[in-house]
PDB file of C-alpha atoms in Angstrom:
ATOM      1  CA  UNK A 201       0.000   0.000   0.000  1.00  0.00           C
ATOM      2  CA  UNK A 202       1.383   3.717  -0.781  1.00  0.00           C
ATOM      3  CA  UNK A 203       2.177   5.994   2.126  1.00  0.00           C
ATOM      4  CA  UNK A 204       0.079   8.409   1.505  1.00  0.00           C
ATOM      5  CA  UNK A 205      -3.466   8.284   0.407  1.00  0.00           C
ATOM      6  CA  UNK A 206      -5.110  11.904  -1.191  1.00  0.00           C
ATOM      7  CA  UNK A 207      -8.688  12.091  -1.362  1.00  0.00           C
ATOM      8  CA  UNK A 208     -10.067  14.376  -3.559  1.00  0.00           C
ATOM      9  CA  UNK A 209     -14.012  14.842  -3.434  1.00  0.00           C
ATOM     10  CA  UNK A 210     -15.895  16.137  -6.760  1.00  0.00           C
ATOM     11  CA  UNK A 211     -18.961  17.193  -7.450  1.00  0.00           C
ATOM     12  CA  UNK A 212     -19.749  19.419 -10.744  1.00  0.00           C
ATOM     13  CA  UNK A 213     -16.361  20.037 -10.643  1.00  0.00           C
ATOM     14  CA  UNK A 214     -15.168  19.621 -14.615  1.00  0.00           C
ATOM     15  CA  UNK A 215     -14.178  23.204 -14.965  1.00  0.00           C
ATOM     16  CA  UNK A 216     -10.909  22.625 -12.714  1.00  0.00           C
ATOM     17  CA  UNK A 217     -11.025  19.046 -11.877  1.00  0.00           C
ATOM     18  CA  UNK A 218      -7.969  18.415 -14.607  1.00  0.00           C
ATOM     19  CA  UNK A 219      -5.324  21.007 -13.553  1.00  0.00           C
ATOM     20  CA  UNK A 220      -6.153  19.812  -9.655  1.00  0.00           C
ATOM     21  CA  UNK A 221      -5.383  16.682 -10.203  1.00  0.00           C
ATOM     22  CA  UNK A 222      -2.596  16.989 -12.616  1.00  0.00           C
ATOM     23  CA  UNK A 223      -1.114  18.939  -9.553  1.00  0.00           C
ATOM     24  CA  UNK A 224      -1.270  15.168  -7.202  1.00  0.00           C
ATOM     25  CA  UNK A 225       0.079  13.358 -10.111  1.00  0.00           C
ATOM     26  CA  UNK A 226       3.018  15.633 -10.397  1.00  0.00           C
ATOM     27  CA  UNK A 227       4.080  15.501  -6.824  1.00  0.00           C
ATOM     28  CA  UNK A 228       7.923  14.569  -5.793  1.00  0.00           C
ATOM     29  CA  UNK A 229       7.075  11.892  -3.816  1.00  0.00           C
ATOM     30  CA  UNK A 230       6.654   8.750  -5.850  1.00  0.00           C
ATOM     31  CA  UNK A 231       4.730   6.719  -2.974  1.00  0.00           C
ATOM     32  CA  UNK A 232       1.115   7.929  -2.943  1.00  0.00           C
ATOM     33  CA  UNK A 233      -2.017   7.434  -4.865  1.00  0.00           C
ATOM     34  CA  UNK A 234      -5.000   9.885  -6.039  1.00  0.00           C
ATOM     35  CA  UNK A 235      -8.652   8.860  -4.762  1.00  0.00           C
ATOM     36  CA  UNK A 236     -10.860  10.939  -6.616  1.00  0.00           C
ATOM     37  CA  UNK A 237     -14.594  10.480  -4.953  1.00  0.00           C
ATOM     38  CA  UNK A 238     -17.189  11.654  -7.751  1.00  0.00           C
ATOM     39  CA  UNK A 239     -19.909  13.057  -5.791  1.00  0.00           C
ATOM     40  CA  UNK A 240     -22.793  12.260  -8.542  1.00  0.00           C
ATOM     41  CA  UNK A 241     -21.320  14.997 -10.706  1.00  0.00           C
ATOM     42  CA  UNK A 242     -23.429  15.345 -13.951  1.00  0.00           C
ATOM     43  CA  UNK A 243     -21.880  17.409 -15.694  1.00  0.00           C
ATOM     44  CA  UNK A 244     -18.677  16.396 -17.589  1.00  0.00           C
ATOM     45  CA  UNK A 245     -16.244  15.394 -14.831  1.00  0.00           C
ATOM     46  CA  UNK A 246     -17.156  11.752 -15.245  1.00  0.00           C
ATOM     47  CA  UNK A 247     -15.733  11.756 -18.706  1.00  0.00           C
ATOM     48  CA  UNK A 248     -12.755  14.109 -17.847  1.00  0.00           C
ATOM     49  CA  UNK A 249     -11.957  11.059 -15.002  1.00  0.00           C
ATOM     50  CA  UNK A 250     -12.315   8.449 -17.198  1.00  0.00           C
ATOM     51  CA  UNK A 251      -9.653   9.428 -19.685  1.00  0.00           C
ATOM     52  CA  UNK A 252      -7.023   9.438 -17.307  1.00  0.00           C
ATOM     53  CA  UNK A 253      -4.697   6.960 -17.602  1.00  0.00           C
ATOM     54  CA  UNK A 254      -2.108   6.550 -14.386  1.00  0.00           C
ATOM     55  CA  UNK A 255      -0.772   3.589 -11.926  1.00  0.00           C
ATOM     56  CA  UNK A 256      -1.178   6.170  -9.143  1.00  0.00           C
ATOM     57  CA  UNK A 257      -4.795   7.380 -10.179  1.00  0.00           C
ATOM     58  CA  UNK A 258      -8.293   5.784  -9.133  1.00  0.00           C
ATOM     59  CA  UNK A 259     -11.723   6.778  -8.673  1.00  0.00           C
ATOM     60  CA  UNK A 260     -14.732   6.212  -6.251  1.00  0.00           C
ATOM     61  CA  UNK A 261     -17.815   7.094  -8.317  1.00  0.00           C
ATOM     62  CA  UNK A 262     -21.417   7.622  -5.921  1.00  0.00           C
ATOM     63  CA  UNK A 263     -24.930   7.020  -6.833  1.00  0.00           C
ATOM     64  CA  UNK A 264     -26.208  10.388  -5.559  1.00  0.00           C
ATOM     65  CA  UNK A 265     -24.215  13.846  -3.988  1.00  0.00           C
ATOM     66  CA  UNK A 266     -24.537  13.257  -0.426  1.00  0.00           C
ATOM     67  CA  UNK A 267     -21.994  15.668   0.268  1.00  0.00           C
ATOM     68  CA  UNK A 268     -18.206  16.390   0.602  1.00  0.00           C
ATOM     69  CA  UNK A 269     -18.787  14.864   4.383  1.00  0.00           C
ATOM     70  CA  UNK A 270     -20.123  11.884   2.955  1.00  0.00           C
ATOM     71  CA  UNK A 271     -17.457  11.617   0.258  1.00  0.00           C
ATOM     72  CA  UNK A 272     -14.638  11.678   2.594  1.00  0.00           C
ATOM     73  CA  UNK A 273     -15.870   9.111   4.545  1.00  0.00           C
ATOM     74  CA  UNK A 274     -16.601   6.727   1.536  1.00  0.00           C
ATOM     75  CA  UNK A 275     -13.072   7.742   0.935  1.00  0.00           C
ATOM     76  CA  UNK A 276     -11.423   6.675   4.227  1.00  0.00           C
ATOM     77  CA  UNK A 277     -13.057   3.561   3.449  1.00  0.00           C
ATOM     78  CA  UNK A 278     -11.843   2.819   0.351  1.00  0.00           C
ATOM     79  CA  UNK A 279      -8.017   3.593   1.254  1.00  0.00           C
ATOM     80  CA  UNK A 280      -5.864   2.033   3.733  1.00  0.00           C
ATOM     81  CA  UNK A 281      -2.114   3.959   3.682  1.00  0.00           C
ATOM     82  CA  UNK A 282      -0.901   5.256   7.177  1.00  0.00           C
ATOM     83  CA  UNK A 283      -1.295   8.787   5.856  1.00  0.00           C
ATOM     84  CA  UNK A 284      -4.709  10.462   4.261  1.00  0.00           C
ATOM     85  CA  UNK A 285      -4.157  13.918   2.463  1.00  0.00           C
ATOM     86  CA  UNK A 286      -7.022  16.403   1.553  1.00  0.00           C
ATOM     87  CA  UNK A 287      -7.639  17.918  -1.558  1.00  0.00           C
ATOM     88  CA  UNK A 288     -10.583  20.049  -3.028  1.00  0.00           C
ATOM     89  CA  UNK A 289     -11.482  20.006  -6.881  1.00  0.00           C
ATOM     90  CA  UNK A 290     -10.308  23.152  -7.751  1.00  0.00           C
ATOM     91  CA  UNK A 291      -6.983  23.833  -5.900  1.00  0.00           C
ATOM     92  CA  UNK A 292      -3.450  23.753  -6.911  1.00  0.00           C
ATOM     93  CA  UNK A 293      -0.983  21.312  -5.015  1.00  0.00           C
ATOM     94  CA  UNK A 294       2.146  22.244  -5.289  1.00  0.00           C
ATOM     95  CA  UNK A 295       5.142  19.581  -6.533  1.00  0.00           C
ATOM     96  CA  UNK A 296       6.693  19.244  -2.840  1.00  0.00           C
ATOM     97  CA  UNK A 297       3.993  19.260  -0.935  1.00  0.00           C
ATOM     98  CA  UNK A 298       3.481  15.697   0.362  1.00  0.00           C
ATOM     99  CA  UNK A 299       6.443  14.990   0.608  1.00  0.00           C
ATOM    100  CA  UNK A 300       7.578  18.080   2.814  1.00  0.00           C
ATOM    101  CA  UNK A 301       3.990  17.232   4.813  1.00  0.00           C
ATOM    102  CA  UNK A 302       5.210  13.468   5.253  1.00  0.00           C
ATOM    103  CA  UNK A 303       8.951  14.343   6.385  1.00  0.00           C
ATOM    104  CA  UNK A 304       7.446  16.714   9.202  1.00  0.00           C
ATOM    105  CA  UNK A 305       4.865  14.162   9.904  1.00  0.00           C
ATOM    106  CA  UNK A 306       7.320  11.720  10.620  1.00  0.00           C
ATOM    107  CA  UNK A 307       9.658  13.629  12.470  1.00  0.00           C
ATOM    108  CA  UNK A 308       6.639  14.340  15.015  1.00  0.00           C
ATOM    109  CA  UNK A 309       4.990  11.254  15.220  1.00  0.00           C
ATOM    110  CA  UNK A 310       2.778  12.827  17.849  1.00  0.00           C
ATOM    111  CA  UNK A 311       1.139  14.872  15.543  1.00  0.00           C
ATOM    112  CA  UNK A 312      -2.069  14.263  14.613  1.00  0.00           C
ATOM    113  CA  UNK A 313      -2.973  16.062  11.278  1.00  0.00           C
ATOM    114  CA  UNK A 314      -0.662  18.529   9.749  1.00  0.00           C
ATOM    115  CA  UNK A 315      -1.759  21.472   7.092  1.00  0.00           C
ATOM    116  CA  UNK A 316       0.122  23.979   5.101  1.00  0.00           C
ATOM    117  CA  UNK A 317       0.709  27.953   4.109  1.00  0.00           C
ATOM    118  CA  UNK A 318      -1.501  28.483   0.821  1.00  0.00           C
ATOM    119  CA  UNK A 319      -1.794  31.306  -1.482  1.00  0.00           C
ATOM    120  CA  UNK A 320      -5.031  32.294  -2.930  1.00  0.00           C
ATOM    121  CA  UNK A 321      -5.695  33.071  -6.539  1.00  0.00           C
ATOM    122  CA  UNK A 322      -8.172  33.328  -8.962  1.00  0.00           C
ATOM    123  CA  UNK A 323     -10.369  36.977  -8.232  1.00  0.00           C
ATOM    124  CA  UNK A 324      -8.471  37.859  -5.955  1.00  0.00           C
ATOM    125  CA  UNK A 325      -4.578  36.946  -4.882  1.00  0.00           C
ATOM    126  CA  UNK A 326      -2.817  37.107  -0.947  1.00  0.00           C
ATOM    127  CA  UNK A 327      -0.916  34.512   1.043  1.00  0.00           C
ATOM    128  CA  UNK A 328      -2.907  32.671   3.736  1.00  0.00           C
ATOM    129  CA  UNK A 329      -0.490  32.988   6.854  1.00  0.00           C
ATOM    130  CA  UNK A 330      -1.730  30.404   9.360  1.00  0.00           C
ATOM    131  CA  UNK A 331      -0.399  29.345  12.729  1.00  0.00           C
ATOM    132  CA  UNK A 332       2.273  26.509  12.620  1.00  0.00           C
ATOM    133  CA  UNK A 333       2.336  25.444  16.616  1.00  0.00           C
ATOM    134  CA  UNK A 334      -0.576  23.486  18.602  1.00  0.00           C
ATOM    135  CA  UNK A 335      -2.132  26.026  20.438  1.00  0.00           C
ATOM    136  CA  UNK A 336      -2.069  28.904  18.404  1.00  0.00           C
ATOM    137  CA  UNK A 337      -4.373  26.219  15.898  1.00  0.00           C
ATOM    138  CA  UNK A 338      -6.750  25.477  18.993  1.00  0.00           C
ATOM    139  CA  UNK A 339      -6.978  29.101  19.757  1.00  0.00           C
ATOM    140  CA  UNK A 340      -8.281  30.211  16.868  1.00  0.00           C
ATOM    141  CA  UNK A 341     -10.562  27.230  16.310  1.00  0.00           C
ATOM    142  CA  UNK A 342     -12.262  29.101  18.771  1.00  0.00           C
ATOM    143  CA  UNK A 343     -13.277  31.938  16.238  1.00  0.00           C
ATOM    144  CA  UNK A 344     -13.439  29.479  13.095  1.00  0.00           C
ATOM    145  CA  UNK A 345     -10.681  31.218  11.396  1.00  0.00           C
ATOM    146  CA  UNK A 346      -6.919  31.310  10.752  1.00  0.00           C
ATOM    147  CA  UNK A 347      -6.542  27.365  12.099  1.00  0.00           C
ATOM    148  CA  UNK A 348      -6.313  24.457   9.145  1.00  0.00           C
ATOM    149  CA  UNK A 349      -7.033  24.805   5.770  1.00  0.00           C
ATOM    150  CA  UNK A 350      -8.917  21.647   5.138  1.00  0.00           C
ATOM    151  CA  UNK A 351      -7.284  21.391   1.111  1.00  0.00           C
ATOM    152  CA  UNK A 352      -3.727  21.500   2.796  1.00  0.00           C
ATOM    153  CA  UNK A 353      -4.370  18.867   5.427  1.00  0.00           C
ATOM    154  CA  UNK A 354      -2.567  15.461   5.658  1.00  0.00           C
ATOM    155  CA  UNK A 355      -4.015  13.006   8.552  1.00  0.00           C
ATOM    156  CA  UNK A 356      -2.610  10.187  11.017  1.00  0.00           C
ATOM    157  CA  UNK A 357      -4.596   7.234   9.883  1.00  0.00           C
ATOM    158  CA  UNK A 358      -3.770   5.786  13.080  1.00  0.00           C
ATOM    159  CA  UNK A 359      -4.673   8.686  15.439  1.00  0.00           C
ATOM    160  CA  UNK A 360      -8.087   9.053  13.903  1.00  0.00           C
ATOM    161  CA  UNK A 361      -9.423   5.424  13.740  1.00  0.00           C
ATOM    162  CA  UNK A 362      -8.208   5.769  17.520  1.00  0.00           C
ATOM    163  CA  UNK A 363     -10.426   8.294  18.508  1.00  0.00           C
ATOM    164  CA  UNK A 364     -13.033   7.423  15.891  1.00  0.00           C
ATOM    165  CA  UNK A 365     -13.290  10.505  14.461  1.00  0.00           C
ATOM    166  CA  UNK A 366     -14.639  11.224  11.676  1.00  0.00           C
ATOM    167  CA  UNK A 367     -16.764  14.116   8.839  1.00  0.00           C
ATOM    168  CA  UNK A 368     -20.121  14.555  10.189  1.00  0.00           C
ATOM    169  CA  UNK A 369     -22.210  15.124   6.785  1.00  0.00           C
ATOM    170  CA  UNK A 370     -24.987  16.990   9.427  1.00  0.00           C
ATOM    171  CA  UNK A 371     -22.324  20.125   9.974  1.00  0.00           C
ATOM    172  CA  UNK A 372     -23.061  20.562   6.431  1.00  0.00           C
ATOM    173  CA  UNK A 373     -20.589  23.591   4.992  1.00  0.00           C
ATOM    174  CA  UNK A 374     -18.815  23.911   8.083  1.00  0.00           C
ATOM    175  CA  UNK A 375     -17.808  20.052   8.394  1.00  0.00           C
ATOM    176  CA  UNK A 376     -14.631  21.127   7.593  1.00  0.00           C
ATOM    177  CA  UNK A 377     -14.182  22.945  10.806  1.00  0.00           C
ATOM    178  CA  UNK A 378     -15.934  20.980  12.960  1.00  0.00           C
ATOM    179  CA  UNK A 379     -13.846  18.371  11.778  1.00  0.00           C
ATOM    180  CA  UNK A 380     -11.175  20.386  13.009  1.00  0.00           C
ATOM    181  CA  UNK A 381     -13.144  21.049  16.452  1.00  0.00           C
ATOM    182  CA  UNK A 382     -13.862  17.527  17.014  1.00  0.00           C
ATOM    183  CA  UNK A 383     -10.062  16.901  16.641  1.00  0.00           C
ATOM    184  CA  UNK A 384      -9.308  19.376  19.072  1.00  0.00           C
ATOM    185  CA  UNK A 385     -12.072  17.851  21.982  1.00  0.00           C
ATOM    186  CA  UNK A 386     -10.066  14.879  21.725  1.00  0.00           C
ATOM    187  CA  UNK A 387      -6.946  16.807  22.509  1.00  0.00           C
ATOM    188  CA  UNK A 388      -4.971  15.454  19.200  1.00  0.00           C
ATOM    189  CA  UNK A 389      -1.788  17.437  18.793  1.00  0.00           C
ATOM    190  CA  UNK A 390      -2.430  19.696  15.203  1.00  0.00           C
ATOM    191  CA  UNK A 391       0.462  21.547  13.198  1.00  0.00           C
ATOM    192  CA  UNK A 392       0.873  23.882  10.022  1.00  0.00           C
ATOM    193  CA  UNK A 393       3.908  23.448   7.493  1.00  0.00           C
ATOM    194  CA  UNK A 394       5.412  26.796   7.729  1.00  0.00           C
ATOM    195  CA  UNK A 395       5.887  26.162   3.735  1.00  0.00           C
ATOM    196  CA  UNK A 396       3.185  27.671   1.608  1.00  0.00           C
ATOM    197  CA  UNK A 397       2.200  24.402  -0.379  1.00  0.00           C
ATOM    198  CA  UNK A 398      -1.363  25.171  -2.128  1.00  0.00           C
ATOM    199  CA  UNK A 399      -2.568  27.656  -4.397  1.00  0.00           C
ATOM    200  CA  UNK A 400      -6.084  27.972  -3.874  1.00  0.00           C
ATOM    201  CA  UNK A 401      -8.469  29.001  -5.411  1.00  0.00           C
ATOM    202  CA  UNK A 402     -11.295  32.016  -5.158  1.00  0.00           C
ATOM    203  CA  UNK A 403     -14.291  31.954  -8.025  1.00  0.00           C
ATOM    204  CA  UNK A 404     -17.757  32.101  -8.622  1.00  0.00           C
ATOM    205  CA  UNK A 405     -18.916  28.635  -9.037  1.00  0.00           C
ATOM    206  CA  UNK A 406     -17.838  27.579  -5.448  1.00  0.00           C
ATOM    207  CA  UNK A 407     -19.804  26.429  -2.691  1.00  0.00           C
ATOM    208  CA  UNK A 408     -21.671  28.951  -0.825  1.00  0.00           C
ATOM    209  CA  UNK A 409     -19.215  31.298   1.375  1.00  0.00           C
ATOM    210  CA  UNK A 410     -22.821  32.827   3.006  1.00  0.00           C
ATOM    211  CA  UNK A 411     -22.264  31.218   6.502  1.00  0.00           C
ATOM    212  CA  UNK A 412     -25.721  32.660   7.989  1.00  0.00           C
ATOM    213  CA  UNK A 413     -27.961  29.610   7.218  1.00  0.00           C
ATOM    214  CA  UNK A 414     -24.999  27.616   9.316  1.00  0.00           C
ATOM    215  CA  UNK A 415     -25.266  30.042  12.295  1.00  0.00           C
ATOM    216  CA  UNK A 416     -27.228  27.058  14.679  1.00  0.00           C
ATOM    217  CA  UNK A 417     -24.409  24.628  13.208  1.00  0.00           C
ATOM    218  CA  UNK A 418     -21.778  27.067  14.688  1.00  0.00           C
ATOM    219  CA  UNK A 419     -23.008  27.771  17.549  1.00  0.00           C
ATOM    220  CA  UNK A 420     -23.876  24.327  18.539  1.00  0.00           C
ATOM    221  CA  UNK A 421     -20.124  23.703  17.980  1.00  0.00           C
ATOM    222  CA  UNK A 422     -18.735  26.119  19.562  1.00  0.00           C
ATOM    223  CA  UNK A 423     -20.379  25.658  22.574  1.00  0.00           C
ATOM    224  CA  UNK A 424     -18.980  22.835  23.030  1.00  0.00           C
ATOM    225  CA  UNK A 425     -15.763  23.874  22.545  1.00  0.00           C
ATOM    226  CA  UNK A 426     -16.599  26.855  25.189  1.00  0.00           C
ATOM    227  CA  UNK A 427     -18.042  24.319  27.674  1.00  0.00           C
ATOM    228  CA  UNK A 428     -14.221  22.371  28.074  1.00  0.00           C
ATOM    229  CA  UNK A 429     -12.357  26.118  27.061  1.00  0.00           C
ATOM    230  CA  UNK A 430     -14.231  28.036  30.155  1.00  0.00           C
ATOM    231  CA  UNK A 431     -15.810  25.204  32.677  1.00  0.00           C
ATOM    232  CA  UNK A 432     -16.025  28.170  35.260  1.00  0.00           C
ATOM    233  CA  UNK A 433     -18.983  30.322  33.401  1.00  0.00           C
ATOM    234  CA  UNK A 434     -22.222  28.783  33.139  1.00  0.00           C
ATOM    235  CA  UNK A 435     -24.022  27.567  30.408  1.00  0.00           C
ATOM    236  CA  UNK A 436     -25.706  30.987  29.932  1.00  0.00           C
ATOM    237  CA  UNK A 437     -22.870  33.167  30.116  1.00  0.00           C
ATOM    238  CA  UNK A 438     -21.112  30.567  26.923  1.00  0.00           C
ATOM    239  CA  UNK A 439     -24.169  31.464  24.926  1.00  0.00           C
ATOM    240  CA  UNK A 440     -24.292  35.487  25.516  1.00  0.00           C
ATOM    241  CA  UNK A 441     -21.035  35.154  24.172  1.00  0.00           C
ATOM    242  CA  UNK A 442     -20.596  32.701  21.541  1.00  0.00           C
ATOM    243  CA  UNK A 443     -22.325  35.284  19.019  1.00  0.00           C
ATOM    244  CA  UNK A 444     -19.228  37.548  19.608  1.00  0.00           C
ATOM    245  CA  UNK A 445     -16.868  35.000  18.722  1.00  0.00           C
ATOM    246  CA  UNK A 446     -18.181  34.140  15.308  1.00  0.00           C
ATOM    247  CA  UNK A 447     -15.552  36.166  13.176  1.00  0.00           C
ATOM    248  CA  UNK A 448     -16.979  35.550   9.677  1.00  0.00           C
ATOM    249  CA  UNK A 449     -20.568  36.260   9.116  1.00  0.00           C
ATOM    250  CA  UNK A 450     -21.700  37.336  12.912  1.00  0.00           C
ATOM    251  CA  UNK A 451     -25.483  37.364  13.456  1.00  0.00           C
ATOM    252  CA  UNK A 452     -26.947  40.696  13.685  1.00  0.00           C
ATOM    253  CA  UNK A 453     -27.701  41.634  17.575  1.00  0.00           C
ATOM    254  CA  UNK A 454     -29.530  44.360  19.852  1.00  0.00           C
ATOM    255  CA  UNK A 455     -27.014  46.967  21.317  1.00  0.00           C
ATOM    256  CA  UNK A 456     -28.007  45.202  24.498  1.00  0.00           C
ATOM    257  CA  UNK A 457     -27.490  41.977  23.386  1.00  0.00           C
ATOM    258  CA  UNK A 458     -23.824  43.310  22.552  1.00  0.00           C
ATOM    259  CA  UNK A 459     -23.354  45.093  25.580  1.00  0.00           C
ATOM    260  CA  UNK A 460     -23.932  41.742  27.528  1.00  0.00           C
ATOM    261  CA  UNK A 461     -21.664  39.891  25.154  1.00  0.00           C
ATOM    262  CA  UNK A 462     -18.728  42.495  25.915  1.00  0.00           C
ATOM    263  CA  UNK A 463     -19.324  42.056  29.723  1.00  0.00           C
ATOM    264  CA  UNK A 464     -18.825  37.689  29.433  1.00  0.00           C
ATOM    265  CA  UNK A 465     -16.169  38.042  26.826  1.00  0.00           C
ATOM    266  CA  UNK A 466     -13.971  39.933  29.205  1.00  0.00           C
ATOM    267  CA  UNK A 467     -14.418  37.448  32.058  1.00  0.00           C
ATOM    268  CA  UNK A 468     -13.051  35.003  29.754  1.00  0.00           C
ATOM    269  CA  UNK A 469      -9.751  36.584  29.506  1.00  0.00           C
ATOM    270  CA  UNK A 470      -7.150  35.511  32.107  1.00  0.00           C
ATOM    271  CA  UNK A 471      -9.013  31.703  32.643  1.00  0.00           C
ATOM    272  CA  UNK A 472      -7.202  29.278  32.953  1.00  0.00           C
ATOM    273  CA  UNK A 473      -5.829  27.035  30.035  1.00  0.00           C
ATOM    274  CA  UNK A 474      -7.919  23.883  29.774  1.00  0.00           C
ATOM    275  CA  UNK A 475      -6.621  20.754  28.859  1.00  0.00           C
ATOM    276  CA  UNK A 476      -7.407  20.132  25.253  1.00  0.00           C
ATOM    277  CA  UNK A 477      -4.326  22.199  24.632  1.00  0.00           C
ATOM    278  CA  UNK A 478      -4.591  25.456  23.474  1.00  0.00           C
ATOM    279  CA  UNK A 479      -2.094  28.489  23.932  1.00  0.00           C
ATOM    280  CA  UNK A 480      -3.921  30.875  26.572  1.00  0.00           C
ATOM    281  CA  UNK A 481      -1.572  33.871  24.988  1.00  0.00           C
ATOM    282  CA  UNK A 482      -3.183  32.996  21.686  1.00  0.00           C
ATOM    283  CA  UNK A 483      -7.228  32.307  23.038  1.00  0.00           C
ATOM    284  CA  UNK A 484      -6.701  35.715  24.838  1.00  0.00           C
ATOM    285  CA  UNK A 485      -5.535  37.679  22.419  1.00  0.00           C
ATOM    286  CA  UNK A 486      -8.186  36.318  20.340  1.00  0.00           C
ATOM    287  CA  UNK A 487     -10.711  37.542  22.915  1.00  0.00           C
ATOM    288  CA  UNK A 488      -8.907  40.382  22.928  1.00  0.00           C
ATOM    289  CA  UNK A 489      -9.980  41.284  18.813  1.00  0.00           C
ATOM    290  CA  UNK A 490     -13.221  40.323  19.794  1.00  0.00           C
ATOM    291  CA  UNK A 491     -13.708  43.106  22.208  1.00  0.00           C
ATOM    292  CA  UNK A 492     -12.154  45.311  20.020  1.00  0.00           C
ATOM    293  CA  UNK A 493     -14.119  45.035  17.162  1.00  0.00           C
ATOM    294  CA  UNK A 494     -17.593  44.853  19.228  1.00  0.00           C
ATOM    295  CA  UNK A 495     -16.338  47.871  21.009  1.00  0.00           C
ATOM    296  CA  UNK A 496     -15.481  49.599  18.059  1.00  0.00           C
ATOM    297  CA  UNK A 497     -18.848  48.760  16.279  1.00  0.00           C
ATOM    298  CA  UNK A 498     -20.798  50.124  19.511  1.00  0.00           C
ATOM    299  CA  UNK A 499     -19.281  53.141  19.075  1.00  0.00           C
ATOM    300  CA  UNK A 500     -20.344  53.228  15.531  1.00  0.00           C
ATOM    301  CA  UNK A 501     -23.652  52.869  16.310  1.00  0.00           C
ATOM    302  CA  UNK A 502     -23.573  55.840  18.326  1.00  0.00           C
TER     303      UNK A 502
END
């Protein structure tokens, strides 16, 4: 069996689906395979899969989309290398980029899941600079940003059968980060390359970025998280804040509402570090942007 498994989920996805994975096939190290999972794409991807021709190169075709969630899983499933990467339809691997993944994988066999720098492209072009220790990764779990990018990730087979973790397809768009979350509850050790390994990219045709409709999803994740983070605040107090902590796409909320928010979020700063992990520097100067930016918006509002 190869090292390194990469499973690549599709659905619709014959606009890109080529040059993505082209990018697997061309990587530097020799023992992996491609998994693509075809989602119940009907539109051409089918036939763009079918024509290629490679020893490293196989497919996983489904009845019906049920989901990247879904697709993963089927994935895990069908693959049984010590190592599973992540890939998305429509990024760019670059050449090294297992292979630099594997070496730091192996050189901390306590780690978990490991992710990458990535630059985006497409509309719009900047580097993705993400945390490369632990508890920086945990910390801003917390705020569903700036943790792992799920395209860069490469996983522990072993660590994750374990703890019997795995996609939930009910977190919907955010099973990515929940993923992540879930991870994190079971106190597995997470890094970041500091190498900038994936060119991803930004366009119309992907999946919805409105993460409103998924505000019950967050929240019922984050609370959880909150629960083990802050075990000294009540239930009550984790839910006047959690609003505050959702960085992209916040709910709208009364001035009061806010006002009552600020008051919790500051008695989070200073807790104690819990024991899934996370760097109390980092959660606190998260907290820290939080007020800030609620602060600054109350004074907008006059």
């Amino acid at each position: 069996m190869p090292a390194v498994t990469v499973l690549l989920p599709v659905f619709n996805g014959a606009e890109f689906i080529q040059e993505s994975v082209d990018s697997i096939l061309a990587q530097t190290l020799p023992d992996m395979e491609l998994l693509v999972i075809d989602d119940g794409s009907h539109d051409d991807t089918r036939d763009i899969l079918a024509r290629i021709d490679h020893p490293r190169f196989r497919t996983l075709l489904l009845a019906e989309n049920g989901g990247a969630a879904n697709a993963l899983n089927q994935g895990w499933q069908q693959s049984d290398s010590d190592f599973v990467a992540l890939m998305d339809a429509d990024d760019i691997a670059l050449p090294q980029r297992l292979e630099k993944q594997l070496q730091l994988m192996k050189s901390r066999p306590r780690v978990a899941a490991c992710g990458a720098q990535m630059r985006m492209f497409g509309s719009h072009y900047n580097r993705v600079i993400l945390p490369q220790q632990d508890g920086a990764i945990k910390a801003n779990l917390l705020a569903a940003v700036s943790n792992i990018a799920n395209p860069t990730a490469l996983i522990r087979r072993r660590t994750l059968d374990k703890l019997g973790v795995r996609w939930d397809p009910a977190m919907q768009g955010i099973f990515d980060w929940a993923f992540w979350c879930e991870l994190m509850l079971h106190k597995a050790e997470l890094a970041n390359h500091p190498d900038e390994l994936l060119r991803y990219r930004i366009h119309p045709q992907q999946q919805s970025r409105d993460q409103r409709p998924l505000r019950p999803l967050f929240m019922q994740t984050r609370l959880k998280l909150m629960a083990q983070l802050f075990p000294r605040l009540s239930e009550e107090q984790h839910r006047t804040a959690e609003p505050l902590l959702q960085w992209v796409n916040p709910p709208g909320m009364s001035i009061a509402a806010l006002q009552t928010g600020l008051t919790v979020l500051e008695q989070l700063l200073g807790q104690p570090a819990s024991a899934l992990g996370e760097s109390r520097a980092a959660r606190d100067a998260l907290i820290l942007r939080c007020i800030t930016r609620w602060q600054e918006a109350l004074e907008r509002a006059g």
